[in-house]
Amino acid sequence: MSRAVVSLLLALALAACSSGPPTPAWQMSARSGLDAAALAWLEGRTATEAVEFTRARAAIARTGRLDLLARAELHRCALRTATLVFEPCAGFEALAADASPEDAAYARYLANRLRPGDAERLPAAHRAALAAADPASALAGVQDPVTQLVAAGAALQRAQANPALVQLAVDTASAQGWARPLLAWLLVQQRAAQAAGDTASAERLQRRIDAVAPRGR
């Protein structure tokens, strides 16, 4: 799986140091499980995502590190935001008391419930998108596609997703071959076209939607 899937948010302090002692088995299991779960979610393989996330979470749980468990749950919720699945982040909320201030701020960002001072605790790309009058311009140069999609989803939830940002999200998901976010963002485009009475664009978007997820599949 591409390292691009593992954004700064997902690092979880699991990166091994080549000059240090051997990497503990739990770190390798957690990292591989999170990577596999992320890819499965983005590709639309829900059952596989659940299995792989459970494997990663079990590996982290063996350390007793509640802060890392909270971050793993936050990772999972961020991917939901990237695919426009807006729902309470119950897994993180159950561990919120032990989360870092940065992770707590990020959780509120995903839920569109930012408090004063939270913005300064966000990763740079999200902080820039939040402050920008045009989030699309702020995200255009971001190299990590997951970060782009999460920030775009958060902007949509704030009602700050203009057509350029929606197109950026569509192009990002399409370039990666990630069916779940692509379908979600294509539907956003299609609803906008329908609202504007642009039948030709709505029909063209439906053809793309059908190509990604054929009807009756």
Tab-separated table of C-alpha atoms in Angstrom:
chain	number	residue	atom	x	y	z
A	1	MET	CA	0.000	0.000	0.000
A	2	SER	CA	1.283	3.467	-0.856
A	3	ARG	CA	2.769	5.449	2.007
A	4	ALA	CA	0.590	8.322	0.785
A	5	VAL	CA	-2.308	6.636	2.544
A	6	VAL	CA	-0.487	7.069	5.849
A	7	SER	CA	-0.748	10.807	6.444
A	8	LEU	CA	0.715	12.672	9.368
A	9	LEU	CA	-2.515	11.982	11.224
A	10	LEU	CA	-2.028	8.239	10.906
A	11	ALA	CA	1.599	8.047	11.971
A	12	LEU	CA	0.794	6.875	15.507
A	13	ALA	CA	4.463	6.991	16.395
A	14	LEU	CA	4.859	3.596	14.748
A	15	ALA	CA	7.676	4.406	12.341
A	16	ALA	CA	10.697	2.204	12.971
A	17	CYS	CA	14.213	3.589	13.291
A	18	SER	CA	16.605	1.652	11.102
A	19	SER	CA	19.546	2.301	13.435
A	20	GLY	CA	17.635	1.436	16.610
A	21	PRO	CA	16.497	-1.814	18.206
A	22	PRO	CA	14.205	-4.200	16.334
A	23	THR	CA	10.694	-2.873	15.839
A	24	PRO	CA	8.259	-4.446	18.338
A	25	ALA	CA	5.809	-6.855	16.788
A	26	TRP	CA	2.832	-4.819	17.996
A	27	GLN	CA	4.011	-1.796	16.018
A	28	MET	CA	4.327	-3.790	12.824
A	29	SER	CA	0.910	-5.380	13.321
A	30	ALA	CA	-0.718	-2.068	14.133
A	31	ARG	CA	0.858	-0.263	11.200
A	32	SER	CA	0.027	-2.983	8.673
A	33	GLY	CA	-3.499	-3.287	10.033
A	34	LEU	CA	-4.157	0.444	9.853
A	35	ASP	CA	-2.738	0.620	6.340
A	36	ALA	CA	-4.855	-2.315	5.182
A	37	ALA	CA	-7.968	-0.977	6.893
A	38	ALA	CA	-7.530	2.458	5.332
A	39	LEU	CA	-7.104	1.066	1.849
A	40	ALA	CA	-10.059	-1.289	2.255
A	41	TRP	CA	-12.306	1.573	3.381
A	42	LEU	CA	-11.251	3.831	0.523
A	43	GLU	CA	-11.791	1.038	-1.995
A	44	GLY	CA	-15.240	0.259	-0.599
A	45	ARG	CA	-14.430	-3.089	1.040
A	46	THR	CA	-16.295	-2.536	4.308
A	47	ALA	CA	-16.012	-6.030	5.796
A	48	THR	CA	-12.260	-6.167	5.183
A	49	GLU	CA	-11.840	-2.745	6.766
A	50	ALA	CA	-13.545	-3.935	9.944
A	51	VAL	CA	-11.331	-7.020	10.189
A	52	GLU	CA	-8.100	-5.124	9.602
A	53	PHE	CA	-8.976	-2.305	11.971
A	54	THR	CA	-9.828	-4.812	14.703
A	55	ARG	CA	-6.421	-6.424	14.174
A	56	ALA	CA	-4.632	-3.088	14.424
A	57	ARG	CA	-6.600	-2.014	17.475
A	58	ALA	CA	-5.843	-5.289	19.258
A	59	ALA	CA	-2.127	-4.826	18.632
A	60	ILE	CA	-2.196	-1.310	20.081
A	61	ALA	CA	-4.300	-2.438	23.035
A	62	ARG	CA	-1.522	-4.814	24.087
A	63	THR	CA	0.556	-1.761	25.037
A	64	GLY	CA	-2.063	-0.265	27.321
A	65	ARG	CA	-1.509	3.065	25.503
A	66	LEU	CA	-4.935	4.661	25.592
A	67	ASP	CA	-3.662	7.717	23.740
A	68	LEU	CA	-2.638	5.544	20.783
A	69	LEU	CA	-5.944	3.704	20.847
A	70	ALA	CA	-7.693	7.072	20.713
A	71	ARG	CA	-5.552	8.113	17.759
A	72	ALA	CA	-6.327	4.899	15.903
A	73	GLU	CA	-10.043	5.551	16.362
A	74	LEU	CA	-9.529	9.137	15.189
A	75	HIS	CA	-7.721	7.812	12.112
A	76	ARG	CA	-10.761	5.716	11.323
A	77	CYS	CA	-13.130	8.651	11.732
A	78	ALA	CA	-10.975	10.881	9.537
A	79	LEU	CA	-11.371	8.392	6.718
A	80	ARG	CA	-15.140	8.584	7.195
A	81	THR	CA	-14.943	12.345	6.768
A	82	ALA	CA	-12.880	11.863	3.603
A	83	THR	CA	-15.728	9.791	2.166
A	84	LEU	CA	-18.487	12.116	3.449
A	85	VAL	CA	-19.749	9.696	6.066
A	86	PHE	CA	-20.566	12.202	8.789
A	87	GLU	CA	-21.361	10.417	12.008
A	88	PRO	CA	-20.311	10.628	15.663
A	89	CYS	CA	-16.790	9.343	16.273
A	90	ALA	CA	-17.942	7.004	19.027
A	91	GLY	CA	-14.709	5.022	19.230
A	92	PHE	CA	-12.680	8.151	19.868
A	93	GLU	CA	-15.221	9.702	22.210
A	94	ALA	CA	-14.986	6.655	24.478
A	95	LEU	CA	-11.250	7.341	24.832
A	96	ALA	CA	-11.284	11.134	24.646
A	97	ALA	CA	-10.218	11.582	28.263
A	98	ASP	CA	-6.862	9.981	27.435
A	99	ALA	CA	-6.316	11.618	24.038
A	100	SER	CA	-3.671	14.241	23.417
A	101	PRO	CA	-4.808	17.881	23.136
A	102	GLU	CA	-3.903	17.783	19.443
A	103	ASP	CA	-6.038	14.725	18.812
A	104	ALA	CA	-8.927	16.183	20.800
A	105	ALA	CA	-8.758	19.327	18.674
A	106	TYR	CA	-8.653	17.246	15.505
A	107	ALA	CA	-11.713	15.288	16.606
A	108	ARG	CA	-13.614	18.533	17.134
A	109	TYR	CA	-12.440	19.716	13.712
A	110	LEU	CA	-13.844	16.583	12.084
A	111	ALA	CA	-17.126	17.079	13.955
A	112	ASN	CA	-17.298	20.794	13.052
A	113	ARG	CA	-17.245	21.718	16.733
A	114	LEU	CA	-14.001	23.669	17.006
A	115	ARG	CA	-13.257	25.566	20.174
A	116	PRO	CA	-11.073	28.656	20.540
A	117	GLY	CA	-7.437	27.630	20.214
A	118	ASP	CA	-8.161	24.373	18.393
A	119	ALA	CA	-7.047	25.618	14.981
A	120	GLU	CA	-3.487	26.129	16.189
A	121	ARG	CA	-3.308	22.463	17.181
A	122	LEU	CA	-4.308	21.100	13.757
A	123	PRO	CA	-1.845	19.713	11.202
A	124	ALA	CA	-0.598	22.453	8.884
A	125	ALA	CA	-2.635	21.489	5.810
A	126	HIS	CA	-5.892	21.426	7.751
A	127	ARG	CA	-5.051	24.675	9.517
A	128	ALA	CA	-4.428	26.327	6.152
A	129	ALA	CA	-7.655	24.994	4.635
A	130	LEU	CA	-9.623	26.139	7.658
A	131	ALA	CA	-8.219	29.678	7.461
A	132	ALA	CA	-8.418	30.075	3.684
A	133	ALA	CA	-11.199	31.904	1.916
A	134	ASP	CA	-10.743	29.322	-0.850
A	135	PRO	CA	-9.933	25.888	0.633
A	136	ALA	CA	-9.333	24.477	-2.847
A	137	SER	CA	-6.375	26.796	-3.386
A	138	ALA	CA	-5.008	25.954	0.052
A	139	LEU	CA	-5.191	22.210	-0.641
A	140	ALA	CA	-4.076	22.176	-4.269
A	141	GLY	CA	-0.415	21.817	-3.348
A	142	VAL	CA	-0.876	19.189	-0.639
A	143	GLN	CA	0.847	15.988	-1.704
A	144	ASP	CA	-1.018	13.514	0.518
A	145	PRO	CA	-4.346	12.525	-1.093
A	146	VAL	CA	-5.856	11.382	2.205
A	147	THR	CA	-5.177	14.769	3.768
A	148	GLN	CA	-6.753	16.477	0.753
A	149	LEU	CA	-9.900	14.379	1.004
A	150	VAL	CA	-10.256	14.706	4.764
A	151	ALA	CA	-9.841	18.480	4.592
A	152	ALA	CA	-12.294	18.675	1.700
A	153	GLY	CA	-14.829	16.637	3.658
A	154	ALA	CA	-14.403	18.883	6.682
A	155	ALA	CA	-14.911	21.937	4.462
A	156	LEU	CA	-18.090	20.440	3.012
A	157	GLN	CA	-19.389	19.901	6.522
A	158	ARG	CA	-18.671	23.598	7.236
A	159	ALA	CA	-20.545	24.559	4.033
A	160	GLN	CA	-17.284	25.907	2.564
A	161	ALA	CA	-16.849	23.471	-0.325
A	162	ASN	CA	-17.050	25.437	-3.564
A	163	PRO	CA	-17.132	23.718	-6.989
A	164	ALA	CA	-13.355	23.938	-7.286
A	165	LEU	CA	-12.874	22.053	-4.025
A	166	VAL	CA	-15.415	19.409	-5.013
A	167	GLN	CA	-13.603	18.949	-8.327
A	168	LEU	CA	-10.276	18.658	-6.496
A	169	ALA	CA	-11.724	15.904	-4.312
A	170	VAL	CA	-13.154	14.089	-7.334
A	171	ASP	CA	-9.841	14.296	-9.179
A	172	THR	CA	-7.881	13.149	-6.118
A	173	ALA	CA	-10.075	10.113	-5.488
A	174	SER	CA	-10.131	9.242	-9.187
A	175	ALA	CA	-6.353	9.431	-9.520
A	176	GLN	CA	-5.940	7.010	-6.613
A	177	GLY	CA	-8.676	4.634	-7.786
A	178	TRP	CA	-10.515	5.009	-4.484
A	179	ALA	CA	-14.118	4.120	-5.262
A	180	ARG	CA	-15.770	5.122	-2.005
A	181	PRO	CA	-14.708	8.787	-1.879
A	182	LEU	CA	-15.040	9.088	-5.644
A	183	LEU	CA	-18.683	8.023	-5.546
A	184	ALA	CA	-19.408	10.324	-2.628
A	185	TRP	CA	-17.928	13.370	-4.315
A	186	LEU	CA	-19.441	12.569	-7.715
A	187	LEU	CA	-22.840	12.537	-6.027
A	188	VAL	CA	-22.117	15.978	-4.578
A	189	GLN	CA	-21.347	17.204	-8.086
A	190	GLN	CA	-24.441	15.555	-9.495
A	191	ARG	CA	-26.736	17.115	-6.902
A	192	ALA	CA	-25.276	20.532	-7.705
A	193	ALA	CA	-25.837	19.974	-11.423
A	194	GLN	CA	-29.419	18.880	-10.825
A	195	ALA	CA	-30.080	21.896	-8.606
A	196	ALA	CA	-28.764	24.160	-11.356
A	197	GLY	CA	-30.929	22.456	-13.978
A	198	ASP	CA	-27.850	21.242	-15.851
A	199	THR	CA	-29.282	17.986	-17.159
A	200	ALA	CA	-26.372	17.218	-19.469
A	201	SER	CA	-23.825	17.428	-16.636
A	202	ALA	CA	-26.044	15.401	-14.314
A	203	GLU	CA	-26.343	12.656	-16.922
A	204	ARG	CA	-22.608	12.671	-17.605
A	205	LEU	CA	-21.938	12.350	-13.874
A	206	GLN	CA	-24.410	9.475	-13.660
A	207	ARG	CA	-22.419	7.648	-16.316
A	208	ARG	CA	-19.283	8.071	-14.218
A	209	ILE	CA	-21.136	6.902	-11.114
A	210	ASP	CA	-22.391	3.832	-12.962
A	211	ALA	CA	-18.868	3.040	-14.141
A	212	VAL	CA	-17.534	3.098	-10.585
A	213	ALA	CA	-20.491	1.273	-9.024
A	214	PRO	CA	-22.643	-0.396	-11.672
A	215	ARG	CA	-26.298	-0.574	-10.770
A	216	GLY	CA	-27.323	-3.940	-9.407
A	217	ARG	CA	-23.794	-4.831	-8.314
